[in-house]
Short mmCIF file of C-alpha atoms in Angstrom, two decimals:
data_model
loop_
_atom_site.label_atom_id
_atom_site.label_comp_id
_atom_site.label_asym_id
_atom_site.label_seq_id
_atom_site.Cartn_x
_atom_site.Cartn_y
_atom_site.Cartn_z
CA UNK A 1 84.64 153.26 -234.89
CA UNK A 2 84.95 149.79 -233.80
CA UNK A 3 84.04 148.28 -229.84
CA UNK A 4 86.32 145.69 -228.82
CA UNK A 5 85.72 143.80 -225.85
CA UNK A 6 88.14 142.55 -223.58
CA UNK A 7 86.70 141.04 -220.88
CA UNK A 8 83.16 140.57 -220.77
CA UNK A 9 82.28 138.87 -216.75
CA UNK A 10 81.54 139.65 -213.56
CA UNK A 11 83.09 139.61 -210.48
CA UNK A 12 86.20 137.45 -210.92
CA UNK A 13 87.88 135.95 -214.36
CA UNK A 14 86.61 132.83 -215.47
CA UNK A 15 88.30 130.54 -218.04
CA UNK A 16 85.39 131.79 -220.46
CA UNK A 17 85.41 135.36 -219.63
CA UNK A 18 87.69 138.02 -217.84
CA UNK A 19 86.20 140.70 -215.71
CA UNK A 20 85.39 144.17 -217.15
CA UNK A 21 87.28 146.34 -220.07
CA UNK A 22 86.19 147.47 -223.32
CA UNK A 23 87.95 149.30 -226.03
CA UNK A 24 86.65 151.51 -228.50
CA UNK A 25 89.03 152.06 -231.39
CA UNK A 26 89.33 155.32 -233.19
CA UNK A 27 91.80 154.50 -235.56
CA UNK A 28 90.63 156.56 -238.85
CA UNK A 29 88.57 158.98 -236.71
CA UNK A 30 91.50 160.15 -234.50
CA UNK A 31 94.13 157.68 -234.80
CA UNK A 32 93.67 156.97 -231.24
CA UNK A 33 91.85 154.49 -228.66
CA UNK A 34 89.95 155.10 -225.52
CA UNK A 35 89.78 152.24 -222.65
CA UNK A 36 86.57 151.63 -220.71
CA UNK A 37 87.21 149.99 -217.69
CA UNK A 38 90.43 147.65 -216.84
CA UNK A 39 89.87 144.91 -214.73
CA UNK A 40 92.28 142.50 -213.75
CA UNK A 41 94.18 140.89 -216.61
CA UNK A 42 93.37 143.34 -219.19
CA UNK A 43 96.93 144.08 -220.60
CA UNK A 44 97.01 140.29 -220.95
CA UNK A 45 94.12 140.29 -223.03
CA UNK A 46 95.60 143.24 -225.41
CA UNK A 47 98.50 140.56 -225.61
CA UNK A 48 95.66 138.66 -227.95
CA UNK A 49 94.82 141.69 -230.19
CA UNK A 50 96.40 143.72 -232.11
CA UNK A 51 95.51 147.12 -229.76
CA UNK A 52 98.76 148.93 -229.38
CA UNK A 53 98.66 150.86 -225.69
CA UNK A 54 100.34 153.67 -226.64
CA UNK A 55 97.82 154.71 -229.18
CA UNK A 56 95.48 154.92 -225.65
CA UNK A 57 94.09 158.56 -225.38
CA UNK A 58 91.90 158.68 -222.95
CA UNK A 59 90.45 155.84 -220.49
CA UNK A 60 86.91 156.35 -218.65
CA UNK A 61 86.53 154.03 -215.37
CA UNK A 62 82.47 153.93 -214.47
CA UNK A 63 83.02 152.55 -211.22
CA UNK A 64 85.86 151.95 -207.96
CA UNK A 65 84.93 148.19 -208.04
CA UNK A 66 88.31 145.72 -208.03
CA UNK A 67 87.09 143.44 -211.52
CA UNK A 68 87.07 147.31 -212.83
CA UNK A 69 89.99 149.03 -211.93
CA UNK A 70 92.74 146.30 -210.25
CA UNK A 71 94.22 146.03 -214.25
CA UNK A 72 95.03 150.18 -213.95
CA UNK A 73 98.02 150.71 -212.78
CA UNK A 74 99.60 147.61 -214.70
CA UNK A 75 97.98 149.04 -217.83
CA UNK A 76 99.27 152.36 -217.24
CA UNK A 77 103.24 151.41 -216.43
CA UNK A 78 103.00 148.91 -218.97
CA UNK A 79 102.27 151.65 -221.43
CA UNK A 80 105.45 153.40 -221.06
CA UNK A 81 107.57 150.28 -221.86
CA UNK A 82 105.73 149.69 -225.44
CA UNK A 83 106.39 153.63 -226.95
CA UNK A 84 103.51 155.60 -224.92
CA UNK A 85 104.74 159.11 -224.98
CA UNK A 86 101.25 160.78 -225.40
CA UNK A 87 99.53 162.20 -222.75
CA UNK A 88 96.73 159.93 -221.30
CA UNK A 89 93.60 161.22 -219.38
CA UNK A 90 92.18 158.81 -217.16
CA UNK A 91 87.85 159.91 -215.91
CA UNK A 92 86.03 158.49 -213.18
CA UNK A 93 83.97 158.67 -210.04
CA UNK A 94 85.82 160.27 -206.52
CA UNK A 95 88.63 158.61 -205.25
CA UNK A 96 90.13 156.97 -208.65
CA UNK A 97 93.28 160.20 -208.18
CA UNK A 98 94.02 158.62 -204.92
CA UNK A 99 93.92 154.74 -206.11
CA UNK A 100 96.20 155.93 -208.97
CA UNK A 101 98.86 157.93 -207.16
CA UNK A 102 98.84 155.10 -204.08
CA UNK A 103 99.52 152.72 -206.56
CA UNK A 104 102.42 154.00 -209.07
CA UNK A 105 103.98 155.80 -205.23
CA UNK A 106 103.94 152.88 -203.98
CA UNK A 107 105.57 150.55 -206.71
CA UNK A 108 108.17 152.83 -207.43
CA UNK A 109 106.72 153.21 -211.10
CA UNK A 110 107.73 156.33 -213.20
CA UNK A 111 105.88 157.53 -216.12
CA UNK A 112 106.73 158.69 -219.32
CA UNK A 113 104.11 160.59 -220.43
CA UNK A 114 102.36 163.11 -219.13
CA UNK A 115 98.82 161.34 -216.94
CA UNK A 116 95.89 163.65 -215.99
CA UNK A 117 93.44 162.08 -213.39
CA UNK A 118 90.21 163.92 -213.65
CA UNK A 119 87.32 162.85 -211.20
CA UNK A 120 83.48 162.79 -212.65
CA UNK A 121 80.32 163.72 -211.57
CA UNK A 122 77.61 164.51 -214.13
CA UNK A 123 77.50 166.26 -216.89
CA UNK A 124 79.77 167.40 -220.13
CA UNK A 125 83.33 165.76 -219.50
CA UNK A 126 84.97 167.63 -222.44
CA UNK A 127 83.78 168.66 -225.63
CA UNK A 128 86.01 169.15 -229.20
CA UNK A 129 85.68 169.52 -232.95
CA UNK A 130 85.07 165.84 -232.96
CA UNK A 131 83.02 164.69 -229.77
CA UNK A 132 80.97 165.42 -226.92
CA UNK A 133 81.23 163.11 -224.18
CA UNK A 134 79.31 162.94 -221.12
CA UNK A 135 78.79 161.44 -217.71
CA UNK A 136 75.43 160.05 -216.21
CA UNK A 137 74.75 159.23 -212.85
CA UNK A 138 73.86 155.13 -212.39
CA UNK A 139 72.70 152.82 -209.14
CA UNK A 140 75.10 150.89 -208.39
CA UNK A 141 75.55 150.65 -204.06
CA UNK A 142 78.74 153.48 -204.83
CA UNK A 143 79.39 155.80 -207.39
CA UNK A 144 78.67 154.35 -210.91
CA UNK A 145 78.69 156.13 -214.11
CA UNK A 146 78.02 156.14 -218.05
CA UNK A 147 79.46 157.68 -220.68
CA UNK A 148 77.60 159.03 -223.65
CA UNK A 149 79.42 159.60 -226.67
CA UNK A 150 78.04 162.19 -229.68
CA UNK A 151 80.06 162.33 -232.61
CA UNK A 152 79.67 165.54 -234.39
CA UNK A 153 77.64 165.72 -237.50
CA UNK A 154 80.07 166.08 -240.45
CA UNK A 155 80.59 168.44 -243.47
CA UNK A 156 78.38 166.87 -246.81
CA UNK A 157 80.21 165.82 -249.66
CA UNK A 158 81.03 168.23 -252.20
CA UNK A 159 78.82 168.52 -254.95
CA UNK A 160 81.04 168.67 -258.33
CA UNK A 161 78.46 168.52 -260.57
CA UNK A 162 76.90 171.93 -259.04
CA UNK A 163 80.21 173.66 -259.17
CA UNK A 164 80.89 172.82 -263.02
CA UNK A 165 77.24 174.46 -263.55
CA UNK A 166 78.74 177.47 -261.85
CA UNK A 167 81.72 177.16 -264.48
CA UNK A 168 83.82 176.53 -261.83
CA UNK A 169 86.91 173.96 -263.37
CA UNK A 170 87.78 170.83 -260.63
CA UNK A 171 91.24 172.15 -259.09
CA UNK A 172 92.64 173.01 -255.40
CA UNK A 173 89.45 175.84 -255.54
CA UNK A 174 87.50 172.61 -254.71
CA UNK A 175 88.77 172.16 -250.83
CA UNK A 176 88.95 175.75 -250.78
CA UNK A 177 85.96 175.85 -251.07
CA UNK A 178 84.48 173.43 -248.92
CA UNK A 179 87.00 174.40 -246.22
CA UNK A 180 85.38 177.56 -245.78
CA UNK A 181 81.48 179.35 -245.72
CA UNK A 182 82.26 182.04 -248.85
CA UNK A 183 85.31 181.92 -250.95
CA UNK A 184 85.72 184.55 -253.23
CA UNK A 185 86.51 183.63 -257.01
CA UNK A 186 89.55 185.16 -259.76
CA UNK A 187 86.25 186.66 -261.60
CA UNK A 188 85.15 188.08 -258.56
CA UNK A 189 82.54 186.23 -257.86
CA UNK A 190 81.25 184.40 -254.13
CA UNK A 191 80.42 181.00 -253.85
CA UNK A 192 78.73 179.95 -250.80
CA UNK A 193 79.76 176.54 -249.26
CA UNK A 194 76.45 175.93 -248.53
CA UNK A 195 75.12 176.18 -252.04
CA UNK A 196 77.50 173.99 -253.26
CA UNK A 197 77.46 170.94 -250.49
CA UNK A 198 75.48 167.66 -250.05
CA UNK A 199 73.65 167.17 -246.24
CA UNK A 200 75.33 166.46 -243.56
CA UNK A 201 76.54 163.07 -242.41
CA UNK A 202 75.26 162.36 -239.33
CA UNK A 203 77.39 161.91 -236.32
CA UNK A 204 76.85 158.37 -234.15
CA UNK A 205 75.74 158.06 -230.76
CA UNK A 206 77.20 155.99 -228.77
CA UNK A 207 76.35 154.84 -224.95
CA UNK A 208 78.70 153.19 -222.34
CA UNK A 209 77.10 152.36 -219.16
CA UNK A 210 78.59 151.09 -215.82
CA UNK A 211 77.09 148.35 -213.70
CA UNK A 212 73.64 149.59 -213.00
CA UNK A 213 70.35 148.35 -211.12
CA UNK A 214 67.43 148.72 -213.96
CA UNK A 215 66.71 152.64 -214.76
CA UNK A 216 63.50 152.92 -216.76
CA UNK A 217 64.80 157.16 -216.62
CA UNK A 218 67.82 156.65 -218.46
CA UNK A 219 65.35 156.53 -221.72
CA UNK A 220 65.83 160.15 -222.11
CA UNK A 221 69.53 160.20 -222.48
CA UNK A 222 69.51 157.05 -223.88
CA UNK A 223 67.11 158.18 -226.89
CA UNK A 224 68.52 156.74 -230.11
CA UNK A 225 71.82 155.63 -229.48
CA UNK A 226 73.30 153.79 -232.36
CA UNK A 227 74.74 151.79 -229.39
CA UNK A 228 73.95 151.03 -226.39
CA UNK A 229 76.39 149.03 -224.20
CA UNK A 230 74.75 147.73 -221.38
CA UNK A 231 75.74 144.80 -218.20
CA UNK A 232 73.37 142.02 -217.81
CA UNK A 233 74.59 140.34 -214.92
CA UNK A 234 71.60 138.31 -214.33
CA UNK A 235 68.64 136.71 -216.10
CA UNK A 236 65.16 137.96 -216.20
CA UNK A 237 63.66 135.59 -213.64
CA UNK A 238 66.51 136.09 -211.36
CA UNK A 239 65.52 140.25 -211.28
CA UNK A 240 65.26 140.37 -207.28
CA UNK A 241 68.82 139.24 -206.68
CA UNK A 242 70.11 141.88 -209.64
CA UNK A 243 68.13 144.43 -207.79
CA UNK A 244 69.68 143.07 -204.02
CA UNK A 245 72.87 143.02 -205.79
CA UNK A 246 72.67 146.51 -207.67
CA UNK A 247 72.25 145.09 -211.27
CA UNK A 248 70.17 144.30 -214.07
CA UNK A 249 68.84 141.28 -215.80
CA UNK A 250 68.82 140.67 -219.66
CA UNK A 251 65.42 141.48 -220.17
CA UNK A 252 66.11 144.90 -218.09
CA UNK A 253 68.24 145.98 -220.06
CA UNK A 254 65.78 145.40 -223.35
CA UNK A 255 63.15 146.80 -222.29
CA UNK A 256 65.16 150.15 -221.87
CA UNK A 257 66.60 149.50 -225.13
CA UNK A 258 63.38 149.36 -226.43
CA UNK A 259 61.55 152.39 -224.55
CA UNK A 260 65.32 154.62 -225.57
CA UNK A 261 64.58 153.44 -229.61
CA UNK A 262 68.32 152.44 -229.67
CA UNK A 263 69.77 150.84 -232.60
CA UNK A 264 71.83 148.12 -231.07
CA UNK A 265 72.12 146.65 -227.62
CA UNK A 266 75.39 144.52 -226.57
CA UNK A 267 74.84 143.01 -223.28
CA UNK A 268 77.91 141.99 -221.20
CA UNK A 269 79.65 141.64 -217.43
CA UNK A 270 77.47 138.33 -217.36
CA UNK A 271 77.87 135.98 -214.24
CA UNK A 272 79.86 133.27 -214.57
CA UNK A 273 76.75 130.91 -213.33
CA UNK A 274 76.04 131.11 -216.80
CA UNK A 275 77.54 128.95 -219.43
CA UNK A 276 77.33 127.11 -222.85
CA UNK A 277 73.84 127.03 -223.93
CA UNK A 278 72.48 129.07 -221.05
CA UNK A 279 74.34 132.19 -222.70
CA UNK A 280 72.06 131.45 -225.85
CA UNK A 281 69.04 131.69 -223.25
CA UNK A 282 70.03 134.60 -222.08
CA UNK A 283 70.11 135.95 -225.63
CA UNK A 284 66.85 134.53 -226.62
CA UNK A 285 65.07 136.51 -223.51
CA UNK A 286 66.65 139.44 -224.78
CA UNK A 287 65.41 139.30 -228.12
CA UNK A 288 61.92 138.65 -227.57
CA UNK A 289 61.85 141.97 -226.04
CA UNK A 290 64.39 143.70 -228.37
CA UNK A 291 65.40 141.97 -231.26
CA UNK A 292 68.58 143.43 -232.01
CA UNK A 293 70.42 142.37 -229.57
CA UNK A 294 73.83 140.34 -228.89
CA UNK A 295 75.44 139.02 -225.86
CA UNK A 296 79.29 140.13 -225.88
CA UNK A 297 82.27 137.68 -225.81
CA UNK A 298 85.59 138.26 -224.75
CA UNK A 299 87.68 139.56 -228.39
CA UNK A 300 83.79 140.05 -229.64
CA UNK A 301 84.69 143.12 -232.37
CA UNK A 302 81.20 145.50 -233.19
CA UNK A 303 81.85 148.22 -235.94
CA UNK A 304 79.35 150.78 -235.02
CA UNK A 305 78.20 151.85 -238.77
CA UNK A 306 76.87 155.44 -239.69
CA UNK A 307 73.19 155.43 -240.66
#
């Protein structure tokens, strides 16, 4: 699992940073990629990487804001001219179905591949043998979401050195064996998976949020992410105008960090008021509050690591 960013500003694009998208690349989980947000310019930016769009599965929008969405309907047209023929699923808050459909009617675009549009509110999105992913409710002036990501823990490793002292020869038996609870040998005998397998490895946790005033309650769902991707439009001493302006400042955004126990915090959507060595400022107040923390760049690449 790798997060990707795109565009990491606020607002409007800047030479420095374009407004909101993120990536998070699946590649040897499921061979796919899901899209958070896509903000004006962000098939341009995929121009710089080496993302292919039709390997996009499923793309999560947290809020009906232009520097989030206007890059949409280019992204998803776009898609069908570079080998998309997988089915897409795009979430997000009320009203995204209509912006979509206005938008491809209205251009005369055509798909080809089958798009489902399926509009949020909080709570389990969709659940498989892989993930859970869910939606929470943020502050943002209109409807603003997170996503929460839970990989599922994984089988252990199998433990050859336990099946020899059953007298049990290394063979095909092996992923027999560990691709079922009892498997039943020539001799007769049962071997339980269980017996015979190392702990589990421990799924990652990974959170998404949306442009958000400071919510000292998101702690609980928060509580040990491996990840926590969070906006810091604003710096601490400038925390009335984030809250006027429905966002958070830097240090917000560390102190929930902090209370939630996460194990990484990447700030971005920073305002384009800050530049050059005030980015490094903004970093610094950060850290003093929660250490590890880093301050996203447009192409910044984070491999989120199992414990």
């Amino acid at each position: 699992m790798e997060l990707y960013f795109l565009g990491t500003g606020s607002g409007v694009p800047s030479k420095e940073r374009n407004v909101s998208s993120l990536v998070l690349r699946m590649l040897e989980e499921r061979g796919t990629t899901w899209v958070f947000d896509c903000g004006e310019g962000t098939q341009q930016q995929i121009l710089n990487t080496n993302i292919r769009p039709r390997r996009i599965e499923v793309i999560f929008i947290t809020h009906l804001h232009g520097d989030h969405i206007y890059g949409l309907p280019g992204l998803l047209s776009s898609r069908s001219f570079q080998g998309g023929e997988t089915p897409v699923t795009v979430y997000g808050p009320r009203g995204l179905k209509e912006y979509i459909e206005i938008s491809l009617r209205l251009s005369g675009t055509h798909l080809r591949y089958p798009l489902y549009v399926e509009e949020v509110e909080e709570g389990i999105l969709f659940e498989d043998e892989q993930f859970v992913v869910e939606a929470i409710k943020l502050e943002h002036g209109l409807d603003s979401y997170g996503y929460i990501l839970k990989e599922k823990d994984k089988l252990g490793e199998l433990q050859p050195n336990k099946l020899k002292e059953l007298g049990v020869s290394p063979g095909p038996i092996y992923q027999t064996i560990k691709s079922q609870e009892q498997t039943r040998l020539e001799d007769g005998r049962i071997i339980a998976r269980s017996d015979v397998i190392g702990p589990p490895k421990k799924g990652r946790k990974v959170v998404i949020l949306g442009d958000t005033r400071y919510l000292p309650a998101l702690k609980d769902p928060l509580h040990k992410a491996d990840v926590l991707v969070h906006e810091g439009t604003f710096s601490g001493e400038d925390k009335e105008l984030a809250y006027d302006y429905f966002h958070s400042t830097v240090k917000q955004a560390a102190h929930l960090a902090k209370e939630a126990q996460v194990g990484e915090l990447i700030l971005n959507h920073l305002s384009s008021r800050y530049q050059g060595e005030s980015i490094k400022q903004l970093e610094e107040e950060a850290r003093t509050i929660f250490p590890n923390t880093t301050i996203a760049y447009d192409f910044y690449q984070h491999a989120i690591e199992r414990n």
